[in-house]
Amino acid sequence: MKTLKYILSAIVLLTTVWGCEDNSFDNLDFVESAVAPTNVSALFGVTQDNTGSVTITPNSEGAVSYSVQYGDDTAEAETVSQGESTTHIYAEGSYNVVIKAIGITGLSTEITLPLEVSFKAPENLEVTIANDEAVSKQVNVTATADYAISFDVYFGEEGNDDPVSGNIGETVSYVYTEPGTYTIRVVAKGGAIETTEYSQEFEAVAIVQPIASATTPPTRNANDVISVYSSKYTDISGVDFNPDWGQSGQGSSYAEFDLNGDTMLQFINLSYQGIQFAAAEDLTEMEYLHMDVWTADVTTIETSLISLTNGEKPVVSELTADQWTSIDIPISAFTDQGLTVADIHQLKFVGDPWAGGTVFIDNLYFYRASTSEVSGSLPIDFESDYVFSSFDGGSIATVENPDTSGNTSANVAELIKGDGQTWAGSKITVEEPYDISENTVVTMKVWSPRVGLNVLMKFEDEAVWPDTSATSEITATTTVANAWEELSFTITGVDSSLYYYNLVLIMDNGTVGNGSSDYTIYVDDISIAPFLDFEENYAMSSFDGGSISAVENPDTTGNTSTTVAQLVKGAGQTWAGSKITVEEPFDIEEGTTIKIKVWSPRAGLNLLMKFEDAAAWPDTTATDEITVATTVANSWEELTYNITGVDSNIDYYNLVLIMDNGTMGDGTDNYTIYVDDISQN
């Protein structure tokens, strides 16, 4: 009977979806990839009349119904639908209530919640009230008491007399419209007629400055960046960040804010603020102006470039309160208004509301896509020029691919080990350091003349021997002869204080070569291994209007993968998104760099990434939410995320992706993106 019920539910779902346009039902893979409900919880409500009447309201992500086992002598469990409640009469005593959340395919998740029913008034009520550390004007209240089942919190804001309820021992939260002092009243309730109350005057505070740094900019070649203010790049000299343009008369002021050693520009009560260059900058070769902006109270910022030739032109950008907004303005947005950008000598910012809020600005720079003939970091494909060198009998050169049957690249690198030292090898040197961290997995295609040939890989800094510092030496062994295969190297011994500019390769370390074909190999496509490439099945789920599925790659011109993930943001919540869940926790640490290929229908689409543990909501613990904006439309590009807020004591099993957090989606092409090759650097 249960099986039939779930089949009928699936039929109802299919019928509903079949009525939508632009849907194809060639298979039922979405049913096979469904996951069990998550974040299962239940709210207990009790009548204060000594009857023992308790109302149980289950909730979760992904459930269509619930089985509620009351935990007393009741033989049958009660079934309720999502959003419904069930009421049961209890005698005094302690019970374990079992809630089973059931998804559309019959997959289920079960939790057990303690329940104490007493006709005594709650005693020993203890209340903790605290401002949330991350959410502005949010107050969190936790209450415990003997003989209590639930508690109501009246937060005392004028115009809102409704309480927020929670189970005893849990935490409830409320976000005030304005900061200030409020009378917070807590009512602990059990099965007795009499309740127990507590009240306290408490000041809700607004977070008016960032508590975390902006995302670290990606590594770029020096000739592709003109940096005004950043710690990643070399800034132009002589910049005046507070010229006297009369802004102080508007109530505005300037300071440099220091967040645990990370400095940023702070423009207080921003009306308008100028930045003066020491000399005019030619931006004709640049493509974007980038800046990261944090604010608690400014809704938009107007950014103007000012030319010596023909004045200024503005571009307005919306800001999201209480978080960093990453802004990339195309230079064409200024030139399309007739501005000459060959002699830009000033920047100007205008806040809305006028002189009504403060902004923090970091990572202010102009940039363009890489134009260097020398590749800066991984991947290395040998289709352009690289700086090679060899030592002690090794040699390396770019040659035509001798075997395209297993690798279609036109060019590859040929490595030969001649008669020299047993450690004879070669280096690939780059202008910008390789972006690697501890346990980065690097893959490399290798053509070997024999099985069992050992290839050693390590990364070195730019120091001259014998002062060279290097990572650990990692060796992988070939398993086929006269054919291409992909070897993997898990890089260890990485010193985060060093910059590694050299990739070193040594074949058969410890053995003297002879320069023959037996000591000649070919290598290609050295890259960071994606830990998610969607060519195999992953556990994927969505929440609050999001959807995710594996689909055929719609655009192979910029990404040759066969299968990618499609993410759609439909009408639901503004935070609608999706999760990718793995069986073993993601190997991340503070500062881990994650790269992801993204195809977006528009430039400026914001894609949020975070990692979560496996706990059920609301007990979920997550890393910081890092947002990166797309810079191109209708083509693939690679976005870079510097993950922060990582707790080394927590295992993270979920990768969460949310597009345009804070904006309601509509399920159209404008809110449909594709992602692929999620890798860790």
XYZ file of C-alpha atoms in Angstrom:
681
model
C 0.000 0.000 0.000
C 2.872 2.374 0.818
C 4.521 1.667 -2.540
C 1.284 2.421 -4.372
C 0.900 5.663 -2.443
C 4.385 6.880 -3.468
C 3.802 5.847 -7.085
C 0.563 7.816 -7.127
C 2.393 10.809 -5.628
C 5.006 10.594 -8.350
C 2.266 10.421 -10.999
C 0.694 13.562 -9.567
C 4.082 15.289 -9.686
C 4.721 14.196 -13.274
C 1.254 15.340 -14.314
C 1.872 18.732 -12.769
C 5.248 19.169 -14.427
C 3.972 17.823 -17.793
C 1.709 20.854 -18.002
C 4.710 23.201 -17.989
C 6.371 24.275 -21.235
C 9.881 23.363 -22.348
C 10.130 20.123 -20.366
C 11.340 16.804 -21.731
C 10.630 13.403 -20.170
C 12.891 11.001 -21.959
C 13.733 9.306 -18.655
C 13.077 9.403 -14.931
C 16.626 10.128 -13.825
C 15.350 12.894 -11.553
C 13.528 10.244 -9.497
C 16.644 8.079 -9.252
C 18.753 11.061 -8.142
C 16.279 12.174 -5.468
C 17.582 12.395 -1.933
C 15.926 11.900 1.428
C 14.410 14.948 3.173
C 16.809 17.087 5.185
C 16.619 19.534 8.098
C 13.815 17.565 9.757
C 12.333 19.227 12.851
C 9.045 19.570 14.708
C 7.466 22.301 16.843
C 5.584 21.286 19.998
C 2.623 23.374 21.141
C 0.780 22.613 24.386
C -2.491 23.865 25.846
C -2.183 25.288 29.356
C -5.247 23.529 30.781
C -3.889 20.402 32.510
C -5.284 18.219 29.706
C -1.920 17.171 28.223
C -3.015 18.201 24.735
C 0.114 18.632 22.582
C 0.120 19.814 18.953
C 3.027 18.557 16.839
C 3.925 20.399 13.616
C 6.685 18.669 11.573
C 8.824 20.485 9.020
C 11.743 19.715 6.696
C 13.238 20.294 3.271
C 11.983 17.856 0.644
C 9.176 16.013 2.489
C 5.620 15.575 1.241
C 4.337 13.821 4.363
C 5.329 12.721 7.852
C 4.785 9.745 10.081
C 4.504 10.827 13.728
C 4.975 8.164 16.409
C 3.810 9.753 19.665
C 6.075 7.704 21.923
C 3.411 6.474 24.352
C 1.145 3.417 24.146
C -0.441 4.567 20.885
C -0.158 1.648 18.486
C -0.554 3.492 15.179
C 1.618 6.346 13.945
C -0.240 9.375 12.619
C 0.398 10.523 9.034
C 0.248 14.237 8.225
C 1.052 16.201 5.092
C 3.641 18.938 4.804
C 2.349 22.063 6.570
C -0.188 20.205 8.696
C -0.199 19.349 12.426
C -1.401 16.524 14.611
C -2.703 16.756 18.198
C -2.363 14.073 20.870
C -3.387 13.781 24.524
C -0.522 12.778 26.829
C -0.442 11.740 30.435
C 2.263 13.284 32.593
C 5.654 11.775 31.788
C 8.677 11.807 29.476
C 8.347 10.631 25.882
C 10.438 10.204 22.735
C 8.516 11.415 19.697
C 9.677 9.883 16.404
C 9.236 11.998 13.265
C 9.774 10.304 9.898
C 9.879 12.727 6.953
C 8.968 11.064 3.640
C 9.931 12.409 0.221
C 8.149 12.071 -3.113
C 10.001 8.838 -3.982
C 9.562 7.256 -0.568
C 13.039 8.080 0.687
C 12.792 9.095 4.327
C 14.699 10.664 7.199
C 13.875 9.918 10.835
C 14.585 11.929 13.984
C 13.665 11.457 17.647
C 12.698 14.433 19.823
C 12.311 14.362 23.617
C 9.025 15.574 25.096
C 8.259 16.095 28.779
C 4.619 16.582 29.766
C 3.948 17.920 33.239
C 1.045 19.673 34.921
C 3.453 21.641 37.092
C 4.242 25.211 36.225
C 7.673 25.525 34.549
C 10.481 26.020 37.018
C 14.097 27.190 36.902
C 13.545 29.224 33.761
C 16.873 30.358 32.297
C 16.963 32.704 29.322
C 19.910 33.725 27.150
C 19.499 36.773 24.899
C 22.249 37.804 22.490
C 22.811 39.810 19.337
C 23.635 37.651 16.337
C 27.288 37.998 15.362
C 26.639 37.911 11.625
C 23.109 39.265 11.003
C 22.487 42.935 11.692
C 19.735 43.729 14.243
C 18.992 40.035 14.791
C 18.487 38.889 18.379
C 18.672 35.198 19.359
C 16.828 33.884 22.413
C 17.374 30.488 24.052
C 15.225 29.288 26.977
C 15.457 26.236 29.243
C 13.175 25.268 32.113
C 12.024 22.248 34.062
C 8.516 20.971 33.228
C 8.332 23.148 30.070
C 7.602 21.995 26.532
C 7.823 25.213 24.549
C 8.296 28.929 24.957
C 6.993 32.082 23.292
C 9.110 35.196 22.831
C 7.508 38.635 22.536
C 10.228 40.838 21.085
C 8.531 44.118 21.975
C 8.703 45.882 18.623
C 5.819 48.297 18.129
C 3.271 47.034 15.636
C 4.209 43.374 16.071
C 2.511 41.701 19.028
C 2.826 38.150 17.694
C 5.276 35.889 19.540
C 7.932 33.646 17.995
C 7.668 30.107 19.373
C 10.233 27.394 19.902
C 10.749 24.108 21.684
C 12.304 24.433 25.112
C 16.096 24.335 24.867
C 16.126 25.609 21.288
C 16.859 29.081 19.933
C 14.445 31.479 18.239
C 15.484 34.600 16.348
C 14.016 37.921 15.323
C 15.319 40.757 13.138
C 14.287 44.247 14.241
C 13.458 46.970 11.775
C 15.631 49.428 13.659
C 18.346 49.048 16.297
C 17.415 50.126 19.810
C 16.400 48.978 23.265
C 13.364 46.696 23.510
C 11.544 44.826 26.261
C 11.820 41.120 25.470
C 9.344 38.860 27.266
C 9.721 35.063 27.404
C 6.806 32.811 28.379
C 7.682 29.181 29.206
C 4.765 26.786 28.759
C 4.129 23.236 29.874
C 0.936 21.246 30.330
C -0.096 23.247 33.392
C -2.500 26.151 33.394
C 0.169 28.330 34.951
C 3.067 29.582 32.859
C 6.404 31.089 33.893
C 7.639 34.404 32.498
C 10.848 36.359 32.209
C 11.422 39.841 30.789
C 14.522 41.906 30.070
C 15.461 45.202 28.492
C 17.846 44.410 25.650
C 19.629 46.542 23.089
C 19.484 45.234 19.527
C 22.503 46.498 17.627
C 23.164 46.999 13.949
C 26.307 45.591 12.380
C 27.805 48.661 10.728
C 31.126 47.283 9.548
C 32.268 44.059 7.813
C 33.213 41.131 10.008
C 34.939 39.216 7.189
C 37.194 40.250 4.334
C 36.098 40.459 0.722
C 36.968 37.596 -1.600
C 40.637 37.595 -2.588
C 41.028 38.611 -6.258
C 42.292 35.991 -8.716
C 45.898 35.785 -9.839
C 46.459 37.932 -12.942
C 49.477 38.939 -14.972
C 50.781 42.378 -14.018
C 50.183 43.843 -17.488
C 46.500 42.867 -17.306
C 45.749 44.917 -14.161
C 45.844 48.570 -13.138
C 45.323 48.426 -9.387
C 44.168 51.446 -7.404
C 43.743 49.787 -3.988
C 44.304 46.093 -3.293
C 46.659 43.802 -1.419
C 46.708 41.271 -4.283
C 48.251 43.481 -6.972
C 50.813 46.307 -7.094
C 48.941 49.603 -6.731
C 49.720 52.676 -8.820
C 51.639 55.196 -6.736
C 50.620 58.614 -5.481
C 46.864 58.032 -5.211
C 44.996 60.515 -2.969
C 41.951 58.773 -1.491
C 40.607 61.884 0.233
C 41.145 64.995 -1.923
C 39.422 68.142 -0.697
C 36.392 68.378 -2.950
C 34.190 69.854 -0.248
C 32.669 66.513 0.769
C 33.362 67.209 4.440
C 30.883 70.050 4.156
C 28.263 67.452 3.260
C 28.972 65.526 6.480
C 31.156 62.945 4.747
C 34.541 61.757 5.938
C 37.236 59.186 5.112
C 39.272 56.617 7.038
C 41.273 53.488 6.304
C 39.615 50.624 8.168
C 41.726 47.737 9.505
C 39.958 44.368 9.794
C 42.411 42.047 11.525
C 45.247 43.242 9.341
C 43.189 43.556 6.148
C 42.874 47.251 5.331
C 40.098 48.787 3.237
C 38.734 52.209 2.306
C 35.930 53.558 4.526
C 33.776 56.429 3.278
C 31.591 57.639 6.172
C 28.177 59.284 5.592
C 28.869 59.038 1.877
C 27.490 61.959 -0.099
C 30.229 62.038 -2.709
C 33.888 61.086 -2.495
C 36.712 61.608 -4.941
C 39.898 59.680 -5.618
C 42.732 61.551 -7.345
C 45.464 59.791 -9.362
C 48.995 61.203 -9.390
C 48.943 61.043 -13.199
C 46.275 60.230 -15.784
C 45.832 56.516 -16.520
C 45.167 55.110 -19.987
C 42.367 52.545 -19.608
C 41.768 51.883 -23.299
C 43.184 48.338 -23.027
C 41.256 47.512 -19.848
C 37.866 45.790 -19.959
C 36.387 46.102 -16.443
C 36.449 48.173 -13.288
C 36.249 45.892 -10.247
C 35.516 46.745 -6.636
C 34.115 44.991 -3.580
C 31.720 47.071 -1.493
C 30.298 46.382 1.974
C 27.549 48.503 3.513
C 24.832 48.335 6.117
C 22.783 51.292 4.946
C 23.607 52.465 1.401
C 21.277 51.095 -1.285
C 23.174 52.131 -4.441
C 26.582 53.517 -5.270
C 27.209 55.707 -8.310
C 30.708 55.286 -9.746
C 32.133 57.832 -12.176
C 35.310 57.818 -14.219
C 36.604 61.350 -14.804
C 38.557 62.205 -17.958
C 40.843 65.180 -18.467
C 39.370 65.530 -21.961
C 35.592 65.321 -21.583
C 34.548 65.173 -17.952
C 32.783 62.356 -16.142
C 30.190 59.647 -16.752
C 28.444 57.628 -14.000
C 27.312 54.021 -13.604
C 24.960 53.054 -10.761
C 25.327 49.698 -8.946
C 22.931 48.189 -6.429
C 24.317 47.097 -3.064
C 23.194 44.307 -0.741
C 23.138 45.280 2.922
C 25.334 43.511 5.471
C 27.466 41.620 2.976
C 30.126 42.211 0.364
C 28.851 43.111 -3.095
C 31.306 42.213 -5.844
C 30.978 44.727 -8.699
C 32.459 44.429 -12.200
C 31.570 47.399 -14.423
C 32.438 47.047 -18.124
C 34.585 49.945 -19.328
C 32.175 50.039 -22.258
C 29.482 51.254 -19.830
C 31.473 54.496 -19.676
C 32.681 54.718 -23.281
C 29.148 54.053 -24.584
C 28.213 57.338 -22.893
C 30.911 59.126 -24.893
C 33.622 59.173 -22.235
C 37.268 59.134 -23.275
C 39.175 56.651 -21.077
C 42.693 57.348 -22.353
C 43.280 59.998 -19.680
C 41.349 59.045 -16.551
C 42.710 60.988 -13.590
C 39.893 60.721 -11.029
C 37.198 58.446 -9.650
C 34.064 59.610 -7.858
C 31.559 57.729 -5.684
C 28.070 58.962 -4.779
C 25.930 57.250 -2.157
C 22.166 56.827 -2.021
C 20.734 57.888 0.361
C 22.789 61.064 0.202
C 25.123 61.310 3.225
C 22.955 58.643 4.831
C 25.289 55.681 5.164
C 28.823 54.316 5.112
C 30.572 52.123 2.545
C 33.743 50.040 2.768
C 35.600 49.502 -0.515
C 38.353 46.984 -1.219
C 39.997 45.401 -4.269
C 39.590 48.482 -6.462
C 41.275 47.844 -9.806
C 40.886 47.782 -13.600
C 41.547 44.562 -15.495
C 41.292 42.705 -18.790
C 41.385 39.084 -19.902
C 44.877 37.615 -19.972
C 46.925 38.636 -23.012
C 50.282 37.199 -21.961
C 51.865 34.577 -24.211
C 53.358 33.000 -21.111
C 50.727 31.057 -19.178
C 50.419 32.153 -15.559
C 49.148 29.070 -13.775
C 47.392 25.806 -14.369
C 46.134 24.462 -16.712
C 49.122 24.105 -19.029
C 48.240 22.752 -22.479
C 51.384 23.590 -24.503
C 49.358 25.297 -27.222
C 51.083 28.595 -26.341
C 54.642 29.513 -25.344
C 56.045 28.567 -21.934
C 59.378 29.158 -20.251
C 61.226 25.820 -20.144
C 64.536 24.854 -18.580
C 66.284 21.607 -17.724
C 69.009 20.432 -15.383
C 71.668 17.724 -15.025
C 70.906 15.822 -18.244
C 67.201 16.493 -18.773
C 65.567 18.270 -21.729
C 62.093 19.620 -22.536
C 60.553 21.086 -25.720
C 57.152 21.669 -27.310
C 56.569 19.211 -30.193
C 53.768 17.994 -32.407
C 51.658 15.349 -30.686
C 53.018 11.958 -31.840
C 49.849 10.016 -30.950
C 46.453 11.697 -31.330
C 44.494 8.475 -30.867
C 44.291 9.021 -27.106
C 44.808 12.767 -26.971
C 43.656 15.138 -29.704
C 45.912 18.079 -28.721
C 48.031 19.487 -31.533
C 51.067 20.169 -29.352
C 52.535 18.450 -26.293
C 55.774 18.606 -24.314
C 58.568 16.103 -24.981
C 60.784 15.210 -22.003
C 64.044 13.287 -22.431
C 66.334 12.002 -19.687
C 69.913 11.847 -20.930
C 73.158 10.599 -19.475
C 73.739 12.900 -16.484
C 72.584 12.807 -12.909
C 70.024 10.350 -11.571
C 67.787 13.340 -10.785
C 67.973 14.873 -14.286
C 64.728 16.676 -15.135
C 62.975 19.794 -16.389
C 61.085 22.887 -15.188
C 58.106 24.898 -16.416
C 58.387 28.451 -15.054
C 55.500 30.943 -14.957
C 55.270 34.708 -14.366
C 52.532 34.441 -11.728
C 52.832 31.790 -9.003
C 51.021 28.491 -9.299
C 47.790 28.635 -7.290
C 48.167 25.509 -5.171
C 47.423 24.604 -1.565
C 47.916 21.541 0.615
C 46.417 18.382 -0.949
C 45.746 20.004 -4.308
C 45.277 17.195 -6.881
C 47.101 17.872 -10.143
C 46.418 15.691 -13.177
C 48.720 15.268 -16.185
C 48.352 13.295 -19.398
C 51.432 11.131 -20.004
C 52.552 9.032 -22.983
C 55.205 6.554 -21.839
C 57.218 3.939 -23.778
C 56.806 1.456 -20.932
C 54.697 0.384 -17.991
C 56.134 1.207 -14.580
C 57.935 4.429 -15.530
C 57.937 6.779 -12.529
C 57.139 10.478 -12.982
C 58.045 12.807 -10.109
C 56.320 16.186 -9.704
C 57.026 19.035 -7.288
C 56.675 22.824 -7.166
C 59.585 25.164 -6.308
C 59.890 28.819 -5.402
C 61.987 31.259 -7.441
C 65.067 31.067 -5.175
C 68.402 29.919 -6.610
C 69.771 26.539 -5.559
C 70.811 25.662 -2.845
C 68.323 28.107 -1.281
C 65.381 26.709 -3.252
C 62.248 25.733 -1.287
C 59.920 23.105 -2.722
C 56.804 21.109 -1.980
C 57.042 17.394 -1.296
C 58.143 15.223 -4.218
C 55.098 13.244 -5.434
C 55.605 10.263 -7.753
C 53.019 8.587 -9.993
C 53.645 5.460 -12.069
C 52.527 4.711 -15.624
C 50.313 1.661 -16.126
C 50.205 1.441 -19.931
C 52.845 1.551 -22.678
C 52.800 3.511 -25.958
C 49.469 5.152 -25.135
C 48.146 8.213 -23.342
C 46.891 7.951 -19.768
C 46.122 10.478 -17.032
C 48.236 10.435 -13.862
C 47.202 12.154 -10.616
C 49.508 13.855 -8.111
C 48.249 14.927 -4.667
C 50.538 17.816 -3.752
C 51.667 18.018 -0.120
C 54.257 19.975 1.820
C 52.861 23.293 0.570
C 54.079 26.326 2.540
C 51.356 28.990 2.316
C 53.935 31.728 2.933
C 55.829 30.843 -0.272
C 55.120 31.539 -3.930
C 55.822 28.637 -6.294
C 56.889 29.644 -9.815
C 58.439 26.388 -11.049
C 56.815 23.047 -11.831
C 59.509 20.337 -11.797
C 59.219 16.975 -13.586
C 61.718 14.109 -13.202
C 61.313 10.663 -14.744
C 62.699 7.599 -12.937
C 64.361 9.597 -10.168
C 67.344 7.611 -8.886
C 68.176 6.054 -12.273
C 70.581 7.454 -14.878
C 68.948 7.935 -18.280
C 70.545 7.351 -21.696
C 68.570 9.690 -23.985
C 66.973 6.804 -25.880
C 63.280 6.310 -26.673
C 63.072 4.282 -23.469
C 63.730 7.538 -21.573
C 61.506 9.775 -23.712
C 57.962 10.674 -22.609
C 55.320 13.155 -23.690
C 53.116 15.148 -21.296
C 50.081 17.366 -21.828
C 47.147 19.111 -20.108
C 48.587 19.680 -16.643
C 45.668 20.933 -14.567
C 43.918 20.969 -11.221
C 41.714 17.891 -11.029
C 38.016 18.733 -10.708
C 36.464 16.922 -7.775
C 33.035 17.349 -9.388
C 32.798 17.046 -13.180
C 29.209 15.693 -13.595
C 30.315 12.849 -15.838
C 29.134 10.525 -13.073
C 26.155 10.542 -10.747
C 26.125 12.817 -7.715
C 23.562 13.248 -4.954
C 21.945 16.571 -5.834
C 19.058 18.383 -4.169
C 17.467 21.830 -4.191
C 15.538 24.069 -1.856
C 12.950 26.848 -1.864
C 12.498 27.138 -5.632
C 15.866 25.997 -6.950
C 16.543 22.974 -9.138
C 19.642 21.107 -10.291
C 20.139 18.260 -12.749
C 22.839 16.732 -14.954
C 22.246 17.608 -18.633
C 24.042 17.491 -21.944
C 26.486 20.390 -22.327
C 24.628 23.071 -24.346
C 27.801 24.889 -25.458
C 30.963 22.882 -26.180
C 32.837 25.797 -27.770
C 34.251 26.875 -24.413
C 34.000 23.599 -22.528
C 34.295 20.203 -24.186
C 32.671 18.235 -21.344
C 29.811 15.970 -22.370
C 27.711 16.465 -19.244
C 27.283 19.520 -17.024
C 24.933 20.581 -14.225
C 21.980 22.825 -14.996
C 20.780 25.140 -12.201
C 17.456 26.944 -12.431
C 16.118 29.512 -9.956
C 12.337 29.489 -9.939
C 9.762 31.518 -8.050
C 10.124 30.587 -4.385
C 12.415 32.214 -1.884
C 15.060 34.810 -2.735
C 17.647 32.331 -1.428
C 16.480 29.435 -3.629
C 19.395 27.202 -4.569
C 20.845 23.711 -4.808
C 23.173 21.305 -3.030
C 25.675 18.692 -4.133
C 26.176 16.098 -1.392
C 29.167 13.747 -1.242
C 29.811 10.585 0.754
C 33.222 11.692 1.999
C 33.632 15.251 3.339
C 35.124 17.911 1.080
C 38.830 18.428 1.781
C 38.832 22.174 2.449
C 40.595 24.444 4.891
C 40.698 28.179 5.565
C 41.685 29.984 2.363
C 41.099 27.019 0.045
C 40.590 28.221 -3.533
C 37.709 26.650 -5.450
C 37.317 27.122 -9.193
C 34.108 26.443 -11.098
C 33.280 26.720 -14.782
C 30.051 28.685 -15.277
C 27.893 29.394 -18.324
C 25.620 32.352 -17.587
C 22.965 34.084 -19.719
C 24.246 37.468 -18.533
C 27.269 39.265 -17.159
C 26.944 40.367 -13.560
C 25.020 37.306 -12.382
C 26.083 36.611 -8.789
C 26.809 33.001 -7.846
C 27.109 32.268 -4.119
C 29.066 29.273 -2.846
C 29.369 27.796 0.622
C 30.025 24.418 2.224
C 27.714 22.926 4.884
C 27.989 20.021 7.271
C 25.495 17.146 7.293
C 23.437 18.367 10.261
C 19.727 18.981 9.838
C 18.458 22.541 9.710
C 18.418 24.678 11.884
C 21.538 23.087 13.347
C 23.431 23.285 10.064
C 26.941 24.753 10.251
C 28.410 26.356 7.143
C 31.458 28.209 5.910
C 31.198 31.851 4.915
C 29.017 32.620 1.914
C 31.330 33.710 -0.917
C 29.820 35.445 -3.945
C 31.500 35.931 -7.333
C 29.942 37.683 -10.338
C 30.056 36.450 -13.929
C 31.784 38.775 -16.374
C 30.605 37.382 -19.722
C 27.273 36.303 -21.187
C 26.356 33.155 -23.125
C 29.781 31.574 -22.852
C 31.830 29.558 -20.383
C 34.179 31.232 -17.920
C 35.968 30.098 -14.760
C 35.064 31.743 -11.441
C 37.357 31.627 -8.426
C 36.262 31.411 -4.779
C 38.535 31.847 -1.748
C 36.716 29.875 0.953
C 36.747 31.361 4.469
C 34.994 30.644 7.749
C 36.160 27.016 7.677
C 35.970 25.202 11.034
C 38.647 22.479 11.073
C 36.549 20.494 13.563
C 33.633 20.132 11.140
C 33.189 17.767 8.204
C 31.544 19.491 5.233
C 29.452 17.169 3.045
C 27.346 19.698 1.098
C 28.373 22.215 -1.559
C 25.660 24.886 -1.813
C 25.162 27.128 -4.866
C 22.722 30.071 -4.973
C 22.422 32.421 -7.917
C 21.509 36.087 -7.312
C 20.911 35.635 -3.586
C 18.360 38.212 -2.451
C 16.532 38.324 -5.792
C 13.454 36.260 -6.674
C 13.937 33.974 -9.675
C 11.311 33.210 -12.294
C 12.532 29.942 -13.845
C 13.268 31.552 -17.218
C 16.458 31.398 -19.270
C 17.548 34.547 -17.424
C 17.749 32.452 -14.239
C 19.252 29.303 -15.804
C 22.977 28.625 -15.611
C 25.273 25.675 -16.242
C 28.246 24.691 -14.070
C 31.054 22.182 -14.544
C 34.505 21.088 -13.390
C 34.465 22.239 -9.789
C 38.090 21.987 -8.715
C 40.222 22.852 -5.715
C 43.461 24.797 -5.931
